[in-house]
Coordinates of N, CA and C and ligand atoms in Angstrom, one line a residue:
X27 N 0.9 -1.2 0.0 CA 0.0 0.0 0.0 C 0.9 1.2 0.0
X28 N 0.9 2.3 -0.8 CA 1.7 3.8 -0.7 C 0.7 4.7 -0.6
X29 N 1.5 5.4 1.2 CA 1.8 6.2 1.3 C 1.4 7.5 1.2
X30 N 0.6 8.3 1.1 CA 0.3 10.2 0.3 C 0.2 10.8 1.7
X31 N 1.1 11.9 1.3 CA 0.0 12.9 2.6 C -0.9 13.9 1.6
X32 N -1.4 14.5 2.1 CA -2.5 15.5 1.7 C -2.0 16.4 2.2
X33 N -0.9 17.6 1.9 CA -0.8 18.7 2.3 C -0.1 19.8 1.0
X34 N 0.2 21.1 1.0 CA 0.8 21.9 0.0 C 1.4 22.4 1.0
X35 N 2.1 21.9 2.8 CA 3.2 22.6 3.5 C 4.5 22.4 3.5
X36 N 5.0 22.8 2.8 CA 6.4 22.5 2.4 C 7.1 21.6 3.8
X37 N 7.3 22.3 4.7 CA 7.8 21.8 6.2 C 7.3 20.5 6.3
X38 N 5.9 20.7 6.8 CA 5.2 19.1 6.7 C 6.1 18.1 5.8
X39 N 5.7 18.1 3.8 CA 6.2 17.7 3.4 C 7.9 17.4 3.9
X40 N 8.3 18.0 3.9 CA 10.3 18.2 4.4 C 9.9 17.1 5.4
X41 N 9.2 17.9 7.1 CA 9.2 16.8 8.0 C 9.3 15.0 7.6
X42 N 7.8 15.0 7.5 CA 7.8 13.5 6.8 C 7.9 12.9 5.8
X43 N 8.9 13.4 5.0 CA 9.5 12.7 3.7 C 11.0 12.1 4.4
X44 N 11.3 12.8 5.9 CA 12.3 12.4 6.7 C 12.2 11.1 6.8
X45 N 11.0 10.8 7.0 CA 10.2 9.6 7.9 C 10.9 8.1 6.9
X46 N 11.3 8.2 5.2 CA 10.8 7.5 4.3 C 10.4 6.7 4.4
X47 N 9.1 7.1 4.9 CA 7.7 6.4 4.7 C 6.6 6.5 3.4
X48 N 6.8 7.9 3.1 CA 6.1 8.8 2.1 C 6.8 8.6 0.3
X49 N 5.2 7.8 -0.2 CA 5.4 7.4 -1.4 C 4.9 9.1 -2.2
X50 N 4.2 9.7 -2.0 CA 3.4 10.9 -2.8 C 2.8 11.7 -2.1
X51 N 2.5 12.9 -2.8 CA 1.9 14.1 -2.2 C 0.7 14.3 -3.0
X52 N -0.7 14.2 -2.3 CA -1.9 15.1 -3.0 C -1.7 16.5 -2.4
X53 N -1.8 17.6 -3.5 CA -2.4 18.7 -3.2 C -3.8 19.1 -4.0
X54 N -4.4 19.9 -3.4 CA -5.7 21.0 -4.0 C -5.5 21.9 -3.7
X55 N -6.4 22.8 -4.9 CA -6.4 24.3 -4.5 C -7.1 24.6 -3.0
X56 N -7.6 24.1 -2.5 CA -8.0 24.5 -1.2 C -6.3 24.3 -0.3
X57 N -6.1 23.3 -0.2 CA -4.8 23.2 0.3 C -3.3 24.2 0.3
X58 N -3.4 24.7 -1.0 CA -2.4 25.8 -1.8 C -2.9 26.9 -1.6
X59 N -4.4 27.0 -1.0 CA -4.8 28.1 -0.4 C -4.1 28.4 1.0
X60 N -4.2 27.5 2.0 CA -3.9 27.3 2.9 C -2.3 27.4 3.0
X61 N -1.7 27.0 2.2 CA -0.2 26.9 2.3 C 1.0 28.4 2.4
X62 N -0.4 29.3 2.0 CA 0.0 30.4 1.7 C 1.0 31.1 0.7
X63 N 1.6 30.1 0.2 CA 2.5 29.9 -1.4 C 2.3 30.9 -2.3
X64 N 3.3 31.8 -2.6 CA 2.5 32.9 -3.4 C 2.4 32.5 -4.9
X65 N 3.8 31.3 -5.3 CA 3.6 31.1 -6.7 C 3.4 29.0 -6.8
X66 N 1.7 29.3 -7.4 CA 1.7 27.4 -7.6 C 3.0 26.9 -7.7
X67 N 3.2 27.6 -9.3 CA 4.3 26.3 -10.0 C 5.3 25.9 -9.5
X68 N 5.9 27.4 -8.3 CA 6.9 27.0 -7.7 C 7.0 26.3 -6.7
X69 N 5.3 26.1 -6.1 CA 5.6 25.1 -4.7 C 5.2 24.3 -5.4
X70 N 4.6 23.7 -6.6 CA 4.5 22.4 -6.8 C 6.2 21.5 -7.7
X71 N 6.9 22.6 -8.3 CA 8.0 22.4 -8.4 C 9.0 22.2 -7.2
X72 N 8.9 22.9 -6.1 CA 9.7 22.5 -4.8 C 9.6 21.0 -4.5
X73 N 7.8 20.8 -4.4 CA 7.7 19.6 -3.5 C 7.6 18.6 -4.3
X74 N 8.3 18.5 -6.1 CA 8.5 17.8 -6.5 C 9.9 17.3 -6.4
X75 N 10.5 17.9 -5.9 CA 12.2 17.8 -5.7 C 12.0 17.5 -4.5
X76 N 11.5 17.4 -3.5 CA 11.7 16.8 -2.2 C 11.3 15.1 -2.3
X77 N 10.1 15.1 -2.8 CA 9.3 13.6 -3.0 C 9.9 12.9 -4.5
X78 N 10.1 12.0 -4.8 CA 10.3 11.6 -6.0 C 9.5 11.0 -6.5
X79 N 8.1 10.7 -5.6 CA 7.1 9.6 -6.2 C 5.9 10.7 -6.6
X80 N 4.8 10.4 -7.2 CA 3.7 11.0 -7.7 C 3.5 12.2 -7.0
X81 N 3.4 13.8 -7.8 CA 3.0 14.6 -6.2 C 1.5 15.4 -7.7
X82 N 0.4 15.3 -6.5 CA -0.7 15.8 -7.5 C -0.9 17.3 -7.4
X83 N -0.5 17.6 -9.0 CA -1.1 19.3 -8.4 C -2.6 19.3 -9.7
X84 N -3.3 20.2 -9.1 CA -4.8 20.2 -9.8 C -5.0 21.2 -10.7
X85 N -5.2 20.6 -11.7 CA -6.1 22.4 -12.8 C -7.3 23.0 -12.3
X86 N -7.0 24.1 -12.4 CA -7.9 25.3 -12.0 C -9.0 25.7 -12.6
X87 N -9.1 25.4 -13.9 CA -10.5 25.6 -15.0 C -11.3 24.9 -15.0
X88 N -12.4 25.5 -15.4 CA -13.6 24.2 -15.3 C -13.8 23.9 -16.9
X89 N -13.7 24.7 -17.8 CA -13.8 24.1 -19.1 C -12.4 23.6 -20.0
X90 N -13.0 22.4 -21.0 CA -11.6 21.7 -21.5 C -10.6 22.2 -22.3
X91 N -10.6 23.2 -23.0 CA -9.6 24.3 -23.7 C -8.8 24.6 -22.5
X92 N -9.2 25.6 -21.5 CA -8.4 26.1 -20.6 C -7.7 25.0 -19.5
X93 N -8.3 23.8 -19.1 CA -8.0 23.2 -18.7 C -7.2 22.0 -19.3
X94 N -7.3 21.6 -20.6 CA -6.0 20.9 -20.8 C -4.6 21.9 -21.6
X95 N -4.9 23.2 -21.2 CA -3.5 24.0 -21.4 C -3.0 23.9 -19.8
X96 N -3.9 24.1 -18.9 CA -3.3 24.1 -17.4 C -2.8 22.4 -17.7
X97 N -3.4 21.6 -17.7 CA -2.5 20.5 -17.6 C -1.5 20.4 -18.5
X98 N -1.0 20.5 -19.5 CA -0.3 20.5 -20.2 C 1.2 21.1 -19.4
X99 N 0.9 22.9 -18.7 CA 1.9 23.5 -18.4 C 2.0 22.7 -16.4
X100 N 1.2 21.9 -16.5 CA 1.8 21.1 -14.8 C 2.4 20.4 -15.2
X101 N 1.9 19.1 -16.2 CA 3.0 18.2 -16.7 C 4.4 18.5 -17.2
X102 N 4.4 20.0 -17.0 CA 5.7 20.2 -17.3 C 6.9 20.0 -16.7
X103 N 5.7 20.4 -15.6 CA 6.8 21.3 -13.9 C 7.9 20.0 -14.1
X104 N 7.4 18.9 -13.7 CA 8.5 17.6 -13.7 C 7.9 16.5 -14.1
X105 N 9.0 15.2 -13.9 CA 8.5 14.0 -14.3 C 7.2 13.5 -13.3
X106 N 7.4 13.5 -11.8 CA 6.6 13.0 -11.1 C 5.5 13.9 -10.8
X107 N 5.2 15.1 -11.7 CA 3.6 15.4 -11.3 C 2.9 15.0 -11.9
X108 N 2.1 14.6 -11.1 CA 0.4 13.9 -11.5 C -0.7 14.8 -11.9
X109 N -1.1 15.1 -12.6 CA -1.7 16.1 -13.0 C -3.3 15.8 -12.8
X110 N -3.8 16.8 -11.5 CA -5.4 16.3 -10.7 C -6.3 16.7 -11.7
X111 N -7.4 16.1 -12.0 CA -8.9 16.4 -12.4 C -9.9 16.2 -12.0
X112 N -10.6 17.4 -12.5 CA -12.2 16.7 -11.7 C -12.6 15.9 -12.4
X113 N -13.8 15.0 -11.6 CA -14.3 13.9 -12.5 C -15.6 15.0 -13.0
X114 N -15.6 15.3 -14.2 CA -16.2 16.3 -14.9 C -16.4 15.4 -16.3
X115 N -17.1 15.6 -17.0 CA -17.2 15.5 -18.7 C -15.9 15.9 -19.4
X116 N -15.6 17.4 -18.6 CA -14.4 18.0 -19.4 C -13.1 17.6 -18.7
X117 N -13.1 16.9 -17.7 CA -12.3 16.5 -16.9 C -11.4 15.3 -17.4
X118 N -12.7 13.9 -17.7 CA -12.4 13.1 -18.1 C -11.3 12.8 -19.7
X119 N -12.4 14.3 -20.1 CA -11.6 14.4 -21.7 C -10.0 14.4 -21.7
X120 N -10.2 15.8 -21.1 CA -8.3 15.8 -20.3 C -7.4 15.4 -20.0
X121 N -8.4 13.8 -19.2 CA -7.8 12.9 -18.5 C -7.1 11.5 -20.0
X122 N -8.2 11.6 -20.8 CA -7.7 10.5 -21.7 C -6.5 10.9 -22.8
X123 N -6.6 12.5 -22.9 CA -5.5 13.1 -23.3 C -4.2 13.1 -22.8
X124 N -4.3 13.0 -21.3 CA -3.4 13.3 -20.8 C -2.5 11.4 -20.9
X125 N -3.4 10.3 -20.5 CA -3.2 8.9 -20.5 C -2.9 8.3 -21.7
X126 N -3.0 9.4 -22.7 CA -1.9 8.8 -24.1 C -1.0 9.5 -24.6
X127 N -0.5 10.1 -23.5 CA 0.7 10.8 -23.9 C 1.9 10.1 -22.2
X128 N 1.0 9.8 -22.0 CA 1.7 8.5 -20.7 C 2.2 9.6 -19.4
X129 N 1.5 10.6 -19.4 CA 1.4 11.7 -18.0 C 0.2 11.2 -17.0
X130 N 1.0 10.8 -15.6 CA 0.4 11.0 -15.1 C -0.9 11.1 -14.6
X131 N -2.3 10.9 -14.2 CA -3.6 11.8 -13.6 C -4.1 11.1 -12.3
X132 N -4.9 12.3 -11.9 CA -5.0 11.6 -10.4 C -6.8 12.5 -11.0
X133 N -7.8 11.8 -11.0 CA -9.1 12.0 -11.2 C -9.5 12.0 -9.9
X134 N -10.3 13.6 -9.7 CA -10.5 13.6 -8.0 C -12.2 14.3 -7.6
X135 N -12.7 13.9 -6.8 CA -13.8 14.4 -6.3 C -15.2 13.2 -7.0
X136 N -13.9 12.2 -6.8 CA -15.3 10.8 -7.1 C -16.0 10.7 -5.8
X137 N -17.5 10.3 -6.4 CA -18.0 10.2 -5.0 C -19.2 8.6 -5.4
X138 N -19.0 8.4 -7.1 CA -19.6 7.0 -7.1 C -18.9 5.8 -7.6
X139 N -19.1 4.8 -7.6 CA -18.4 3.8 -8.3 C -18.7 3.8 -9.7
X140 N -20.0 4.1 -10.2 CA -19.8 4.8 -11.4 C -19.1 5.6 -12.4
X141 N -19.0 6.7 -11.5 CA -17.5 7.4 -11.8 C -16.6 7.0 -11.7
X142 N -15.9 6.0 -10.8 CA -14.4 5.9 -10.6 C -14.4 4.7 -12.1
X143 N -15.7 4.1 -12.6 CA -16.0 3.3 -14.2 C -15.5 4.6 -14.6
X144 N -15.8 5.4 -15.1 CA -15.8 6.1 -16.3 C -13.9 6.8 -16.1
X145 N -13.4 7.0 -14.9 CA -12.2 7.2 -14.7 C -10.7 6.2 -15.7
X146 N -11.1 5.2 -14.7 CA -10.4 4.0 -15.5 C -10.6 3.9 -16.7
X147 N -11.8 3.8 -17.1 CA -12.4 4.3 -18.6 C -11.3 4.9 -19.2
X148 N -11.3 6.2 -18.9 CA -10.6 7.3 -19.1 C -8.7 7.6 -19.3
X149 N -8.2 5.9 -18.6 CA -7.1 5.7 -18.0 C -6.3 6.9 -17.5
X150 N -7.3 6.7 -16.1 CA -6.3 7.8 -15.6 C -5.6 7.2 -14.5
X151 N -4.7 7.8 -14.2 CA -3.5 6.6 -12.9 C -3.9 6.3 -11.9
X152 N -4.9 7.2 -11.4 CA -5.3 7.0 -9.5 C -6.3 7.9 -10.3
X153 N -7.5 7.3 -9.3 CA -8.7 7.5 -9.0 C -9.1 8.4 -7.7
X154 N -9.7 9.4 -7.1 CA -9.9 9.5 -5.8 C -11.2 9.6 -5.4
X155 N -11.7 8.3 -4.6 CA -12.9 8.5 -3.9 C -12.7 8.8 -2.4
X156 N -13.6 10.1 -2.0 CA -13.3 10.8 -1.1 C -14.3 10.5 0.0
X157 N -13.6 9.9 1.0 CA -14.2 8.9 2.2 C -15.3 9.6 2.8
X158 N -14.2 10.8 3.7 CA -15.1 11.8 5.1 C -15.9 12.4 4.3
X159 N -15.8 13.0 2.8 CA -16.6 14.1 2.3 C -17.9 13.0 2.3
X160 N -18.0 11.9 2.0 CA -19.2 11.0 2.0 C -19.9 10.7 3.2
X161 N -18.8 10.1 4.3 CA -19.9 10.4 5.8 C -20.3 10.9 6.3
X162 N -19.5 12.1 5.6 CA -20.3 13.3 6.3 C -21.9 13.9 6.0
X163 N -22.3 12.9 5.0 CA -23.5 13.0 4.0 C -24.4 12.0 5.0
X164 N -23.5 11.0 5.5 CA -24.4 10.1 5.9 C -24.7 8.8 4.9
X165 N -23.6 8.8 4.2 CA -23.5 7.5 3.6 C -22.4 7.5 4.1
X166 N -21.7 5.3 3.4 CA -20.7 5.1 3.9 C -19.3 5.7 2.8
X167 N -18.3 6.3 3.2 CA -17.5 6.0 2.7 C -16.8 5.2 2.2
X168 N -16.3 3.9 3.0 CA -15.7 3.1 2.6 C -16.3 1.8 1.8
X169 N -17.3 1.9 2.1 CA -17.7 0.8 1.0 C -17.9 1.6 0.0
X170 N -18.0 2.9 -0.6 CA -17.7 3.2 -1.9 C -15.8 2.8 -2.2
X171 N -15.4 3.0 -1.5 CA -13.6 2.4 -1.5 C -13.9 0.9 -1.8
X172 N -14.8 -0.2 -1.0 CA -14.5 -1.2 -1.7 C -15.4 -1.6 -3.1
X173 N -16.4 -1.0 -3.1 CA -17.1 -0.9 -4.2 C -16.1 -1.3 -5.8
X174 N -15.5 -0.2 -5.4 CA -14.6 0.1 -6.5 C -13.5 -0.5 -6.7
X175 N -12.5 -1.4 -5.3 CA -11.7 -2.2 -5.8 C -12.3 -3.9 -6.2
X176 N -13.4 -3.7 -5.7 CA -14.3 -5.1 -6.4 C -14.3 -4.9 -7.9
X177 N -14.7 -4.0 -8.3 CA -15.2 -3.5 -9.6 C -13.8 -3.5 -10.5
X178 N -13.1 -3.0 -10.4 CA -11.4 -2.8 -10.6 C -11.5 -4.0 -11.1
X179 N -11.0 -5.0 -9.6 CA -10.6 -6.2 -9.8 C -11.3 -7.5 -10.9
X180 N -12.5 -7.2 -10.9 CA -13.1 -7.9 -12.4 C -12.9 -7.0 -13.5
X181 N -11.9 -6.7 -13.9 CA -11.7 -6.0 -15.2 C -10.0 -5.4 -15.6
X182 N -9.3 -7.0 -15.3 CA -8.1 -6.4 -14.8 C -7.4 -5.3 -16.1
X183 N -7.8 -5.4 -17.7 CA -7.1 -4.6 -18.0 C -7.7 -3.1 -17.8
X184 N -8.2 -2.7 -16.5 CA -8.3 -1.5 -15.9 C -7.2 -1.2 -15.2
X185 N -6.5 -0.5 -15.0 CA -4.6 -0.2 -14.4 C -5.3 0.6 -13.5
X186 N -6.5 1.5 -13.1 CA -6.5 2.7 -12.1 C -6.1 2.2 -11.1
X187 N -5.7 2.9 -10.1 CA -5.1 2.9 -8.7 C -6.3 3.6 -8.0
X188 N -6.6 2.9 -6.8 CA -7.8 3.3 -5.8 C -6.8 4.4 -5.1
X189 N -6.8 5.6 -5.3 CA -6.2 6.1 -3.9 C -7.7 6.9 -2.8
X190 N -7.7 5.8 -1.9 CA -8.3 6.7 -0.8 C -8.3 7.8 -0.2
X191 N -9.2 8.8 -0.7 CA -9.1 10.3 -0.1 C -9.7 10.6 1.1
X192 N -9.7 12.1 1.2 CA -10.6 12.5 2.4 C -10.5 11.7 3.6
X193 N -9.4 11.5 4.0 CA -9.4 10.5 5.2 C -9.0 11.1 6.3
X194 N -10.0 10.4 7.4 CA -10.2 11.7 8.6 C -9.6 10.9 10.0
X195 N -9.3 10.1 9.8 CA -9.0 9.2 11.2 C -8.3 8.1 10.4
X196 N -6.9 7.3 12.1 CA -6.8 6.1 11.6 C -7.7 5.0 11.1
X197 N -8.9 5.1 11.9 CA -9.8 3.4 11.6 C -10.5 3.5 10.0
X198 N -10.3 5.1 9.0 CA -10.3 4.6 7.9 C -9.2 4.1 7.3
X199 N -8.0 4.6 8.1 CA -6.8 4.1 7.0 C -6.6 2.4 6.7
X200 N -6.9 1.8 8.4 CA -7.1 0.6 8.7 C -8.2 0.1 7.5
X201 N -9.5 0.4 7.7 CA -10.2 -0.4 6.9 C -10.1 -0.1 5.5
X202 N -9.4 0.6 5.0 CA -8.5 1.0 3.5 C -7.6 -0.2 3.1
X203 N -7.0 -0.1 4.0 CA -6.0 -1.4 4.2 C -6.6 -2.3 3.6
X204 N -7.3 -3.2 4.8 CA -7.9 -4.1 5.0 C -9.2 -4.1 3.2
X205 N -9.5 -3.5 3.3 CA -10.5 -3.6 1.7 C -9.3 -3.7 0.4
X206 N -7.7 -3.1 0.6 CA -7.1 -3.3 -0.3 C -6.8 -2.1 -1.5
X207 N -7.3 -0.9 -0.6 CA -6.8 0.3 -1.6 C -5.6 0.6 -2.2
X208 N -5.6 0.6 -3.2 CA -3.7 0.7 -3.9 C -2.9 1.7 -3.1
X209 N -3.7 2.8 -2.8 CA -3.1 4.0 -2.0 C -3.7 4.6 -1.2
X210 N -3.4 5.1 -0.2 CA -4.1 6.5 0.7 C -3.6 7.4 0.8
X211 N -4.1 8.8 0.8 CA -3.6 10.3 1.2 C -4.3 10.1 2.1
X212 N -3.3 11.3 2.7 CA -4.1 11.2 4.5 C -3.4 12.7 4.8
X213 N -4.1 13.3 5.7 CA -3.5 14.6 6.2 C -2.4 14.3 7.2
X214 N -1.1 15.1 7.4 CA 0.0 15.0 7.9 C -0.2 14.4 9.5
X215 N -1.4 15.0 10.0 CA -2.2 14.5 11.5 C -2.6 13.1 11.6
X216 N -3.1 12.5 10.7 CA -3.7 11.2 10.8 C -2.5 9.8 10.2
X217 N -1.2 10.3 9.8 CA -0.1 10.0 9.2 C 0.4 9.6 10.6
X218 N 0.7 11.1 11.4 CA 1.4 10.7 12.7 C 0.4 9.9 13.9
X219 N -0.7 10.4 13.8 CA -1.4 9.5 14.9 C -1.2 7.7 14.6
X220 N -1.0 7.6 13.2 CA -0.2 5.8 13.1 C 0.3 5.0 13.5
X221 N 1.6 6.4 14.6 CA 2.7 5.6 15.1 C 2.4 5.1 16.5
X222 N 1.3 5.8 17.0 CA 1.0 6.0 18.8 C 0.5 4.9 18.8
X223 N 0.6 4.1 19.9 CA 0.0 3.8 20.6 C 0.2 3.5 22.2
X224 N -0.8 4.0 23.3 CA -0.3 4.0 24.9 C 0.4 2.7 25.7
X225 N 0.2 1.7 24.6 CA 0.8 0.4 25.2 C 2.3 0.4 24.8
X226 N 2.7 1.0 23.7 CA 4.1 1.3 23.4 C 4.6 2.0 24.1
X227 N 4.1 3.4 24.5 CA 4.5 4.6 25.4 C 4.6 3.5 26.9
X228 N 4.3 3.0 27.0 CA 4.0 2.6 28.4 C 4.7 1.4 28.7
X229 N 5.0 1.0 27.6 CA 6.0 -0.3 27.5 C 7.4 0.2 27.4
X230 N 7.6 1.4 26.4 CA 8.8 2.1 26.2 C 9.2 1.9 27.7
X231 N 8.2 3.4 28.2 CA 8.9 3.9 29.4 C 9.5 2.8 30.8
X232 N 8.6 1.6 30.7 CA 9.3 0.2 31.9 C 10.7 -0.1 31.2
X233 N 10.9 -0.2 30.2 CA 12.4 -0.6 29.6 C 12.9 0.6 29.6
X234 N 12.9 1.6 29.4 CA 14.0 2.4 29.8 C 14.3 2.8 31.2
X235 N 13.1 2.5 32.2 CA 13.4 3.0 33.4 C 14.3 1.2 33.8
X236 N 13.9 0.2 33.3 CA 14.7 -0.8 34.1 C 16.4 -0.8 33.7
X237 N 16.3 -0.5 32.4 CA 17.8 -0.3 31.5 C 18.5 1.0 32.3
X238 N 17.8 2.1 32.8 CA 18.9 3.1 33.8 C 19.1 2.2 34.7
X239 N 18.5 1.4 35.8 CA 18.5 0.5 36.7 C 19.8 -0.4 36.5
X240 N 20.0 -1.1 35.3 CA 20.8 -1.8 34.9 C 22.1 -1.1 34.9
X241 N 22.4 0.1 34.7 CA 23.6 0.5 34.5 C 24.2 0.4 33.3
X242 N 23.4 -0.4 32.7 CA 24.4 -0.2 31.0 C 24.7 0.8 30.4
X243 N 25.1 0.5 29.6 CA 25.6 1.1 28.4 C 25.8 0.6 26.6
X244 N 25.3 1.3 26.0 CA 25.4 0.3 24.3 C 26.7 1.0 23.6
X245 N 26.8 2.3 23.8 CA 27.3 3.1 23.4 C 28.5 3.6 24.0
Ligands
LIG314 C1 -7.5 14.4 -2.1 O1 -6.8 14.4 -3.0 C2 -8.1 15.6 -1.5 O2 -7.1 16.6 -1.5 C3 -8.4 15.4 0.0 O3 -8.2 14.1 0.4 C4 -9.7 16.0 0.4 O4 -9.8 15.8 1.8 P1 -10.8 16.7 2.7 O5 -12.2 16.1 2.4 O6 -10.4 16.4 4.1 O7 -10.7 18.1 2.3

């Protein structure tokens, strides 16, 4: 399973690309809002040179002239950007354009298994169906995530990658896992809360207080 965080903070990024744990970077323009970055290309060019695996930066247009010139000038930035789209009519077009010229696409703001058909359709590299944005409706998230690698999997010459979006807690990463998503983004928070757990902390702490006791030394 690889790896994404979900952020446009350079730092973040820097921080846990330390970790090498981190396969890719999703960004959106809501995100690059937040990052406060004054120039895209350049922070999607930065945080292409930090990461070497897929980093998604998104087109900004909603119609397909303007938008497969924005994709065109992202595929530029480097080899490993992923060039994001909506799952749109004009999105999709973009997307098949983009899939025979062998760039990249990360198709994003799926919310049916229908869609993530017409994606793959489309051959685009990673798919994103967006978990929390769905529970929050009051449907499930995650069975739209397995929906889709069911569906995937009876049709193997479909290549899309499920990447799991919108993910708000570990127990979706877990049941991501567990259903078999090719990838997850996850926000830099739900990345670290991974590593915790109080029986570790608490198991640490008895072995290091008996090892002072001991008097050793490793070092
Ligand atoms: C995915 O690529 C999106 O950027 C992201 O996962 C959306 O998450 P949100 O619903 O928490 O904004």
């Amino acid at each position: 399973m690889k790896f994404f965080i979900d952020t446009a903070d350079i730092k973040e990024i820097q921080e846990l690309a330390a970790s090498g744990l981190l396969d890719g970077v999703t960004t959106n323009p809501s995100l690059v809002a937040k990052s406060g970055a004054a120039n895209f290309i350049e922070l999607i060019t930065e945080i292409c040179k930090i990461i070497p695996g897929p980093v998604s930066a998104e087109v900004a247009a909603m119609d397909y002239e303007t938008m497969l010139k924005e994709a065109e000038r992202l595929a530029k930035i480097a080899s490993n950007v992923t060039v994001k789209l909506p799952l749109t009519y004009d999105g999709l077009r973009v997307c098949k354009i983009m899939s025979n010229q062998k760039i990249m696409t990360n198709v994003t703001l799926c919310f049916s298994a229908n869609q993530a058909l017409l994606a793959a359709k489309a051959g685009a590299t990673f798919v994103s169906p967006f978990i929390g944005r769905l529970d929050d409706t009051g449907a499930d998230g995650l069975q739209l995530i397995a929906d889709i690698v069911q569906i995937y999997r009876n049709y193997p010459e479909l290549d899309t990658q499920v990447l799991a979006a919108s993910i708000r807690h570990p127990v979706h990463m877990l049941e991501c896992a567990k259903i078999g998503a090719d990838v997850a983004t996850m926000p830099p928070s739900v990345l670290k809360q991974l590593f915790h757990h109080p029986l570790t902390d608490k198991g640490l702490a008895g072995f290091m207080a008996d090892w002072q006791k001991s008097g050793q030394t490793i070092l």
